[in-house]
mmCIF file of C-alpha atoms and ligand atoms in Angstrom:
data_model
loop_
_atom_site.group_PDB
_atom_site.id
_atom_site.type_symbol
_atom_site.label_atom_id
_atom_site.label_comp_id
_atom_site.label_asym_id
_atom_site.label_seq_id
_atom_site.Cartn_x
_atom_site.Cartn_y
_atom_site.Cartn_z
ATOM 1 C CA MET A 1 -61.609 -26.336 -78.630
ATOM 2 C CA THR A 2 -63.042 -28.120 -75.738
ATOM 3 C CA ALA A 3 -62.891 -26.129 -72.645
ATOM 4 C CA ILE A 4 -63.311 -26.949 -69.034
ATOM 5 C CA PRO A 5 -66.840 -26.215 -68.356
ATOM 6 C CA GLY A 6 -66.215 -24.908 -64.497
ATOM 7 C CA LEU A 7 -65.738 -26.667 -61.125
ATOM 8 C CA HIS A 8 -67.018 -30.118 -60.546
ATOM 9 C CA HIS A 9 -66.561 -30.100 -56.708
ATOM 10 C CA VAL A 10 -64.165 -28.420 -53.753
ATOM 11 C CA THR A 11 -63.106 -30.795 -51.201
ATOM 12 C CA ALA A 12 -61.513 -29.598 -47.491
ATOM 13 C CA ILE A 13 -60.795 -31.129 -44.229
ATOM 14 C CA SER A 14 -63.283 -30.331 -41.288
ATOM 15 C CA GLY A 15 -63.112 -31.249 -37.626
ATOM 16 C CA PRO A 16 -66.015 -32.618 -35.943
ATOM 17 C CA PRO A 17 -68.610 -33.786 -38.285
ATOM 18 C CA HIS A 18 -71.705 -32.823 -36.838
ATOM 19 C CA ALA A 19 -71.245 -29.144 -36.522
ATOM 20 C CA ASN A 20 -69.899 -29.362 -40.561
ATOM 21 C CA ILE A 21 -73.297 -30.900 -41.104
ATOM 22 C CA ALA A 22 -75.353 -28.326 -39.020
ATOM 23 C CA PHE A 23 -73.386 -25.290 -40.786
ATOM 24 C CA TYR A 24 -73.594 -26.546 -44.796
ATOM 25 C CA THR A 25 -77.432 -28.213 -44.139
ATOM 26 C CA ARG A 26 -78.932 -25.645 -42.094
ATOM 27 C CA SER A 27 -77.189 -22.566 -42.244
ATOM 28 C CA LEU A 28 -75.958 -22.497 -46.001
ATOM 29 C CA GLY A 29 -79.198 -24.591 -46.955
ATOM 30 C CA GLN A 30 -77.225 -27.246 -48.998
ATOM 31 C CA ARG A 31 -78.231 -30.640 -49.090
ATOM 32 C CA LEU A 32 -76.376 -33.659 -47.580
ATOM 33 C CA VAL A 33 -76.279 -35.502 -50.870
ATOM 34 C CA LYS A 34 -73.884 -38.367 -50.017
ATOM 35 C CA GLN A 35 -72.454 -40.206 -46.629
ATOM 36 C CA THR A 36 -69.649 -41.982 -47.632
ATOM 37 C CA VAL A 37 -66.174 -42.790 -46.473
ATOM 38 C CA ASN A 38 -62.643 -41.593 -47.964
ATOM 39 C CA PHE A 39 -62.210 -44.607 -50.328
ATOM 40 C CA ASP A 40 -58.483 -44.242 -49.584
ATOM 41 C CA SER A 41 -59.014 -44.386 -45.696
ATOM 42 C CA PRO A 42 -62.335 -45.788 -45.020
ATOM 43 C CA ASP A 43 -61.998 -45.210 -40.958
ATOM 44 C CA THR A 44 -62.718 -41.600 -42.274
ATOM 45 C CA TRP A 45 -66.122 -39.811 -43.504
ATOM 46 C CA HIS A 46 -66.260 -38.342 -46.535
ATOM 47 C CA LEU A 47 -69.263 -36.137 -46.707
ATOM 48 C CA TYR A 48 -71.020 -34.421 -49.962
ATOM 49 C CA TYR A 49 -73.107 -31.236 -50.220
ATOM 50 C CA GLY A 50 -74.773 -29.757 -52.928
ATOM 51 C CA ASP A 51 -77.964 -29.046 -54.822
ATOM 52 C CA ARG A 52 -81.185 -31.575 -54.610
ATOM 53 C CA THR A 53 -79.687 -33.760 -57.209
ATOM 54 C CA GLY A 54 -75.917 -33.047 -56.409
ATOM 55 C CA SER A 55 -75.464 -31.559 -59.686
ATOM 56 C CA PRO A 56 -71.778 -30.915 -60.879
ATOM 57 C CA GLY A 57 -70.396 -27.615 -59.974
ATOM 58 C CA SER A 58 -72.827 -27.386 -56.779
ATOM 59 C CA ILE A 59 -70.746 -30.290 -54.722
ATOM 60 C CA MET A 60 -68.588 -29.138 -51.633
ATOM 61 C CA THR A 61 -67.216 -32.242 -49.720
ATOM 62 C CA PHE A 62 -65.622 -32.868 -46.771
ATOM 63 C CA PHE A 63 -63.224 -35.178 -44.775
ATOM 64 C CA PRO A 64 -64.361 -34.764 -41.315
ATOM 65 C CA VAL A 65 -61.579 -35.718 -38.667
ATOM 66 C CA PRO A 66 -62.670 -34.932 -35.192
ATOM 67 C CA GLY A 67 -59.372 -33.895 -33.095
ATOM 68 C CA ALA A 68 -57.506 -32.772 -36.357
ATOM 69 C CA PRO A 69 -55.285 -29.988 -36.014
ATOM 70 C CA PRO A 70 -56.156 -27.016 -37.567
ATOM 71 C CA GLY A 71 -54.221 -26.244 -40.803
ATOM 72 C CA ARG A 72 -52.769 -22.791 -41.891
ATOM 73 C CA ILE A 73 -54.298 -21.147 -45.012
ATOM 74 C CA GLY A 74 -51.322 -20.029 -47.394
ATOM 75 C CA THR A 75 -49.495 -20.120 -50.511
ATOM 76 C CA GLY A 76 -49.741 -23.240 -52.423
ATOM 77 C CA MET A 77 -53.607 -24.111 -51.495
ATOM 78 C CA ALA A 78 -57.417 -22.895 -52.548
ATOM 79 C CA SER A 79 -57.802 -20.263 -49.533
ATOM 80 C CA ALA A 80 -61.655 -19.993 -50.014
ATOM 81 C CA HIS A 81 -64.563 -21.295 -51.656
ATOM 82 C CA ALA A 82 -67.573 -19.115 -53.033
ATOM 83 C CA TYR A 83 -71.187 -19.830 -53.546
ATOM 84 C CA ALA A 84 -73.349 -17.886 -56.168
ATOM 85 C CA VAL A 85 -76.549 -16.480 -54.524
ATOM 86 C CA ALA A 86 -79.375 -15.049 -56.716
ATOM 87 C CA ALA A 87 -79.727 -11.376 -56.118
ATOM 88 C CA GLY A 88 -83.209 -11.858 -54.790
ATOM 89 C CA ARG A 89 -82.007 -14.071 -51.827
ATOM 90 C CA PHE A 90 -78.769 -12.251 -50.877
ATOM 91 C CA ASP A 91 -79.894 -10.018 -48.068
ATOM 92 C CA ALA A 92 -82.359 -12.501 -46.561
ATOM 93 C CA LEU A 93 -79.487 -15.133 -46.579
ATOM 94 C CA ALA A 94 -77.235 -12.573 -45.120
ATOM 95 C CA ASP A 95 -79.896 -11.323 -42.620
ATOM 96 C CA ARG A 96 -80.291 -14.919 -41.450
ATOM 97 C CA LEU A 97 -76.570 -15.916 -41.349
ATOM 98 C CA ARG A 98 -76.233 -12.396 -38.805
ATOM 99 C CA ALA A 99 -79.359 -13.553 -36.938
ATOM 100 C CA GLU A 100 -77.557 -17.100 -36.522
ATOM 101 C CA GLY A 101 -74.554 -15.322 -34.845
ATOM 102 C CA HIS A 102 -72.166 -15.790 -37.702
ATOM 103 C CA ALA A 103 -69.872 -13.072 -38.026
ATOM 104 C CA THR A 104 -69.979 -11.775 -41.509
ATOM 105 C CA THR A 105 -67.816 -9.233 -43.678
ATOM 106 C CA LEU A 106 -69.348 -7.442 -46.508
ATOM 107 C CA THR A 107 -67.663 -6.576 -49.330
ATOM 108 C CA GLU A 108 -67.670 -5.816 -53.119
ATOM 109 C CA ARG A 109 -65.328 -7.805 -55.425
ATOM 110 C CA PHE A 110 -65.571 -7.317 -59.633
ATOM 111 C CA GLY A 111 -68.665 -5.540 -59.148
ATOM 112 C CA ALA A 112 -70.518 -7.944 -57.228
ATOM 113 C CA ARG A 113 -71.432 -8.199 -53.238
ATOM 114 C CA VAL A 114 -69.659 -10.648 -51.637
ATOM 115 C CA LEU A 115 -70.501 -11.753 -48.231
ATOM 116 C CA ALA A 116 -67.558 -13.642 -46.256
ATOM 117 C CA LEU A 117 -68.142 -15.922 -43.198
ATOM 118 C CA ALA A 118 -66.315 -18.782 -41.555
ATOM 119 C CA ASP A 119 -67.466 -22.472 -41.137
ATOM 120 C CA PRO A 120 -67.378 -24.242 -38.026
ATOM 121 C CA ASP A 121 -63.333 -25.007 -38.616
ATOM 122 C CA GLY A 122 -62.715 -21.318 -39.716
ATOM 123 C CA ALA A 123 -62.446 -21.925 -43.221
ATOM 124 C CA PRO A 124 -63.566 -19.030 -45.442
ATOM 125 C CA VAL A 125 -66.717 -19.369 -47.251
ATOM 126 C CA GLU A 126 -67.888 -16.646 -49.152
ATOM 127 C CA LEU A 127 -71.465 -15.888 -50.874
ATOM 128 C CA VAL A 128 -71.223 -13.675 -54.221
ATOM 129 C CA GLU A 129 -74.444 -11.932 -55.135
ATOM 130 C CA THR A 130 -75.414 -13.046 -58.820
ATOM 131 C CA GLY A 131 -77.762 -12.199 -61.720
ATOM 132 C CA ARG A 132 -78.913 -15.910 -61.819
ATOM 133 C CA PRO A 133 -82.555 -16.795 -61.015
ATOM 134 C CA ALA A 134 -82.938 -18.276 -57.873
ATOM 135 C CA ALA A 135 -83.143 -22.026 -57.572
ATOM 136 C CA GLY A 136 -82.272 -23.177 -54.250
ATOM 137 C CA GLU A 137 -80.735 -21.356 -51.023
ATOM 138 C CA THR A 138 -77.590 -20.848 -53.323
ATOM 139 C CA GLU A 139 -77.301 -21.438 -57.020
ATOM 140 C CA GLY A 140 -74.068 -23.931 -56.795
ATOM 141 C CA LEU A 141 -70.360 -22.764 -56.659
ATOM 142 C CA HIS A 142 -69.501 -19.451 -58.073
ATOM 143 C CA SER A 143 -65.826 -19.806 -57.691
ATOM 144 C CA VAL A 144 -62.664 -20.969 -55.806
ATOM 145 C CA THR A 145 -59.735 -18.821 -54.779
ATOM 146 C CA LEU A 146 -56.159 -19.927 -54.942
ATOM 147 C CA LEU A 147 -53.560 -18.388 -52.853
ATOM 148 C CA LEU A 148 -50.139 -18.311 -55.083
ATOM 149 C CA ALA A 149 -46.813 -16.969 -54.696
ATOM 150 C CA ASP A 150 -46.636 -16.905 -58.330
ATOM 151 C CA PRO A 151 -50.040 -16.875 -60.375
ATOM 152 C CA GLY A 152 -48.225 -16.840 -63.866
ATOM 153 C CA PRO A 153 -47.825 -20.772 -64.287
ATOM 154 C CA THR A 154 -51.477 -21.279 -62.875
ATOM 155 C CA ALA A 155 -52.906 -18.969 -64.971
ATOM 156 C CA ARG A 156 -51.432 -20.393 -68.102
ATOM 157 C CA ILE A 157 -52.723 -24.004 -67.312
ATOM 158 C CA LEU A 158 -56.177 -22.502 -66.854
ATOM 159 C CA THR A 159 -55.907 -20.338 -70.104
ATOM 160 C CA ASP A 160 -53.828 -22.574 -72.371
ATOM 161 C CA ILE A 161 -54.857 -25.820 -71.581
ATOM 162 C CA PHE A 162 -58.504 -25.650 -69.928
ATOM 163 C CA GLY A 163 -59.642 -22.866 -72.533
ATOM 164 C CA TRP A 164 -60.287 -20.099 -69.767
ATOM 165 C CA ALA A 165 -60.008 -16.509 -70.058
ATOM 166 C CA GLU A 166 -58.795 -13.857 -68.209
ATOM 167 C CA ALA A 167 -61.941 -11.827 -67.030
ATOM 168 C CA GLY A 168 -60.267 -9.181 -64.664
ATOM 169 C CA HIS A 169 -57.859 -8.121 -62.397
ATOM 170 C CA GLU A 170 -58.142 -6.153 -58.885
ATOM 171 C CA THR A 171 -56.060 -5.133 -55.946
ATOM 172 C CA GLY A 172 -57.785 -5.054 -52.591
ATOM 173 C CA ALA A 173 -57.264 -5.590 -48.500
ATOM 174 C CA GLN A 174 -56.436 -9.487 -49.883
ATOM 175 C CA GLY A 175 -54.074 -8.843 -52.118
ATOM 176 C CA GLU A 176 -53.895 -8.869 -56.217
ATOM 177 C CA ARG A 177 -56.750 -10.895 -57.505
ATOM 178 C CA LEU A 178 -56.593 -12.248 -61.111
ATOM 179 C CA ARG A 179 -60.111 -13.793 -62.260
ATOM 180 C CA LEU A 180 -60.170 -16.659 -65.157
ATOM 181 C CA THR A 181 -63.484 -17.612 -66.059
ATOM 182 C CA ALA A 182 -64.493 -20.728 -68.422
ATOM 183 C CA PRO A 183 -66.712 -20.077 -71.501
ATOM 184 C CA GLY A 184 -70.562 -20.390 -70.983
ATOM 185 C CA ASP A 185 -72.374 -20.030 -67.529
ATOM 186 C CA ALA A 186 -71.910 -23.377 -65.773
ATOM 187 C CA PRO A 187 -72.010 -23.028 -62.053
ATOM 188 C CA GLY A 188 -68.379 -22.596 -60.685
ATOM 189 C CA ALA A 189 -66.946 -21.147 -63.773
ATOM 190 C CA SER A 190 -64.349 -18.919 -62.030
ATOM 191 C CA VAL A 191 -61.249 -19.298 -60.491
ATOM 192 C CA ASP A 192 -59.614 -16.451 -58.682
ATOM 193 C CA LEU A 193 -55.726 -16.415 -58.157
ATOM 194 C CA LEU A 194 -54.695 -14.310 -55.441
ATOM 195 C CA ARG A 195 -51.316 -13.111 -54.863
ATOM 196 C CA ARG A 196 -50.458 -11.368 -51.482
ATOM 197 C CA ASP A 197 -46.984 -10.490 -50.083
ATOM 198 C CA GLY A 198 -45.653 -11.755 -47.170
ATOM 199 C CA ALA A 199 -48.350 -14.870 -47.337
ATOM 200 C CA PRO A 200 -47.240 -17.835 -45.620
ATOM 201 C CA ARG A 201 -46.953 -21.318 -47.108
ATOM 202 C CA GLY A 202 -50.257 -23.089 -46.441
ATOM 203 C CA ARG A 203 -50.191 -25.945 -44.064
ATOM 204 C CA SER A 204 -52.921 -28.652 -44.781
ATOM 205 C CA GLY A 205 -55.576 -29.414 -41.496
ATOM 206 C CA ALA A 206 -58.981 -28.607 -40.403
ATOM 207 C CA GLY A 207 -60.524 -25.729 -42.021
ATOM 208 C CA THR A 208 -58.105 -25.886 -45.258
ATOM 209 C CA ILE A 209 -59.032 -27.036 -48.726
ATOM 210 C CA HIS A 210 -57.543 -30.199 -49.631
ATOM 211 C CA HIS A 211 -58.256 -30.090 -53.440
ATOM 212 C CA VAL A 212 -60.368 -28.352 -56.322
ATOM 213 C CA ALA A 213 -61.990 -30.626 -58.977
ATOM 214 C CA PHE A 214 -62.802 -29.533 -62.202
ATOM 215 C CA ARG A 215 -65.627 -31.027 -64.755
ATOM 216 C CA ALA A 216 -64.923 -33.395 -67.750
ATOM 217 C CA ARG A 217 -68.532 -34.084 -69.242
ATOM 218 C CA THR A 218 -67.702 -37.485 -70.387
ATOM 219 C CA ASP A 219 -64.711 -40.205 -70.259
ATOM 220 C CA ALA A 220 -63.768 -39.218 -73.535
ATOM 221 C CA GLU A 221 -63.326 -35.401 -72.506
ATOM 222 C CA GLN A 222 -61.433 -36.961 -69.676
ATOM 223 C CA ARG A 223 -59.061 -38.914 -71.534
ATOM 224 C CA HIS A 224 -58.515 -35.617 -73.724
ATOM 225 C CA TRP A 225 -57.414 -33.943 -70.808
ATOM 226 C CA ILE A 226 -55.301 -36.393 -69.887
ATOM 227 C CA ASP A 227 -53.504 -36.161 -73.380
ATOM 228 C CA ARG A 228 -53.164 -32.113 -73.248
ATOM 229 C CA LEU A 229 -51.752 -32.132 -69.576
ATOM 230 C CA ALA A 230 -49.091 -34.760 -70.369
ATOM 231 C CA ALA A 231 -48.244 -33.102 -73.907
ATOM 232 C CA ALA A 232 -47.348 -29.978 -71.558
ATOM 233 C CA GLY A 233 -45.344 -31.693 -69.256
ATOM 234 C CA HIS A 234 -48.142 -32.366 -66.493
ATOM 235 C CA ARG A 235 -48.176 -36.019 -65.606
ATOM 236 C CA THR A 236 -51.623 -36.996 -63.934
ATOM 237 C CA THR A 237 -52.692 -40.152 -62.006
ATOM 238 C CA PRO A 238 -54.713 -42.787 -64.312
ATOM 239 C CA PRO A 239 -58.508 -42.372 -63.999
ATOM 240 C CA ILE A 240 -59.516 -43.650 -60.516
ATOM 241 C CA ASP A 241 -63.066 -44.840 -59.899
ATOM 242 C CA ARG A 242 -64.722 -42.652 -57.181
ATOM 243 C CA GLN A 243 -67.913 -44.750 -57.644
ATOM 244 C CA TYR A 244 -69.782 -41.337 -58.416
ATOM 245 C CA PHE A 245 -67.282 -39.691 -60.675
ATOM 246 C CA THR A 246 -64.316 -41.104 -62.220
ATOM 247 C CA ALA A 247 -60.973 -38.898 -60.823
ATOM 248 C CA ILE A 248 -57.497 -37.894 -62.266
ATOM 249 C CA TYR A 249 -55.162 -36.010 -60.343
ATOM 250 C CA PHE A 250 -52.355 -33.599 -60.809
ATOM 251 C CA ARG A 251 -50.437 -31.110 -58.903
ATOM 252 C CA GLU A 252 -50.356 -27.833 -60.528
ATOM 253 C CA PRO A 253 -46.968 -25.524 -60.692
ATOM 254 C CA GLY A 254 -48.492 -23.424 -57.759
ATOM 255 C CA GLY A 255 -48.804 -26.300 -55.499
ATOM 256 C CA VAL A 256 -52.676 -26.917 -55.502
ATOM 257 C CA LEU A 257 -53.948 -30.430 -56.462
ATOM 258 C CA PHE A 258 -56.400 -30.439 -59.038
ATOM 259 C CA GLU A 259 -58.813 -32.894 -59.839
ATOM 260 C CA ILE A 260 -60.658 -33.495 -63.253
ATOM 261 C CA ALA A 261 -63.950 -35.587 -62.515
ATOM 262 C CA THR A 262 -66.294 -36.797 -64.998
ATOM 263 C CA ASP A 263 -70.079 -35.839 -64.777
ATOM 264 C CA PRO A 264 -71.216 -39.457 -64.600
ATOM 265 C CA PRO A 265 -72.425 -41.554 -63.420
ATOM 266 C CA GLY A 266 -73.360 -38.881 -60.414
ATOM 267 C CA PHE A 267 -74.800 -39.522 -57.095
ATOM 268 C CA ALA A 268 -78.198 -41.373 -57.880
ATOM 269 C CA VAL A 269 -76.028 -44.171 -59.221
ATOM 270 C CA ASP A 270 -76.473 -45.981 -55.620
ATOM 271 C CA GLU A 271 -79.368 -44.747 -54.187
ATOM 272 C CA PRO A 272 -82.502 -42.790 -55.402
ATOM 273 C CA VAL A 273 -82.602 -38.792 -55.603
ATOM 274 C CA GLU A 274 -85.238 -38.653 -52.729
ATOM 275 C CA ALA A 275 -83.019 -40.498 -50.353
ATOM 276 C CA LEU A 276 -79.757 -39.092 -51.340
ATOM 277 C CA GLY A 277 -77.687 -38.779 -48.282
ATOM 278 C CA ALA A 278 -79.849 -40.844 -45.996
ATOM 279 C CA ALA A 279 -77.699 -43.682 -45.417
ATOM 280 C CA LEU A 280 -73.985 -44.704 -45.319
ATOM 281 C CA LYS A 281 -72.835 -45.780 -48.706
ATOM 282 C CA LEU A 282 -69.931 -47.887 -49.539
ATOM 283 C CA PRO A 283 -68.604 -48.645 -52.952
ATOM 284 C CA PRO A 284 -67.978 -52.582 -53.674
ATOM 285 C CA GLN A 285 -64.392 -52.630 -52.265
ATOM 286 C CA HIS A 286 -65.672 -51.714 -48.735
ATOM 287 C CA GLU A 287 -69.037 -52.623 -48.851
ATOM 288 C CA PRO A 288 -68.097 -56.443 -47.364
ATOM 289 C CA TYR A 289 -66.477 -54.644 -44.539
ATOM 290 C CA ARG A 290 -69.390 -52.390 -43.679
ATOM 291 C CA ASP A 291 -69.985 -53.222 -39.991
ATOM 292 C CA ARG A 292 -66.458 -52.680 -38.965
ATOM 293 C CA ILE A 293 -66.325 -49.717 -41.059
ATOM 294 C CA ALA A 294 -69.542 -48.522 -39.551
ATOM 295 C CA ALA A 295 -68.410 -49.330 -36.094
ATOM 296 C CA ALA A 296 -65.224 -47.229 -36.585
ATOM 297 C CA LEU A 297 -66.694 -44.316 -37.792
ATOM 298 C CA PRO A 298 -67.243 -41.017 -35.587
ATOM 299 C CA SER A 299 -70.780 -40.283 -34.855
ATOM 300 C CA LEU A 300 -72.633 -37.589 -37.291
ATOM 301 C CA SER A 301 -74.708 -36.229 -34.186
ATOM 302 C CA ALA A 302 -73.440 -33.890 -31.564
ATOM 303 C CA ALA A 303 -74.908 -36.041 -28.923
ATOM 304 C CA VAL A 304 -72.505 -39.025 -28.721
HETATM 305 ZN ZN1 ZN B 401 -62.275 -34.876 -55.327
#
């Protein structure tokens, strides 16, 4: 049976773009691999960070909205995203983040060290030490945590439809955590379902995750997931061209917006790998309005 191999990307809402860029590139060592706009609202940036080529499973994206009211992390949303960090790099990265003045907390989860910190908008970011060989500053996404009032129906989507398996259960300071993992060892192959008594309902805003995207390796795989989800009573959007991938969306029963995004064509479709993220790129439907769009976008630098 086909299974979803892992996460494709995670998308969040941030405040001013310059602080977001500084944190994800300089502090966390990610590459800004695409400067584009929210295709549904082109007066808003859409910034993509990832590894050198922007490979699926390494991507974190933001809609930066200066002055956006802060959201509230709560049930029905993804509450944190985690990067994998090779064992040999973990301590050095933790030391550097502390030296930069970030407040960090070191904990252990399912037997691995986890360093938790917050990005400039207060969004929780976790670094999970793994046995993977070092590739860059991080080895792509490790996992995402979903805070849910009732994890059961969400777990069943991951196991019965996506082909994932329960990998462990532990109770800690944050609540009861159930880990599900994809078969194979692709990046982002874990999703943690967290339940905590008294957790408030989440409210979207700066510092919160907007949606979680899983991978389809091909268009045919994506069609397969549309059919599988429909057969289980979950209606998805039709495939939507997002220039760098094709996306379908559906609201899972726990309230989190899920996306399934194709690997092709990838981020090098409109600029060479060496130049990824260097200039504003627009999809064909917005290109005729480039001057107007560029003039309306907030500055990416702190100076203005
Ligand atoms: Zn997305």
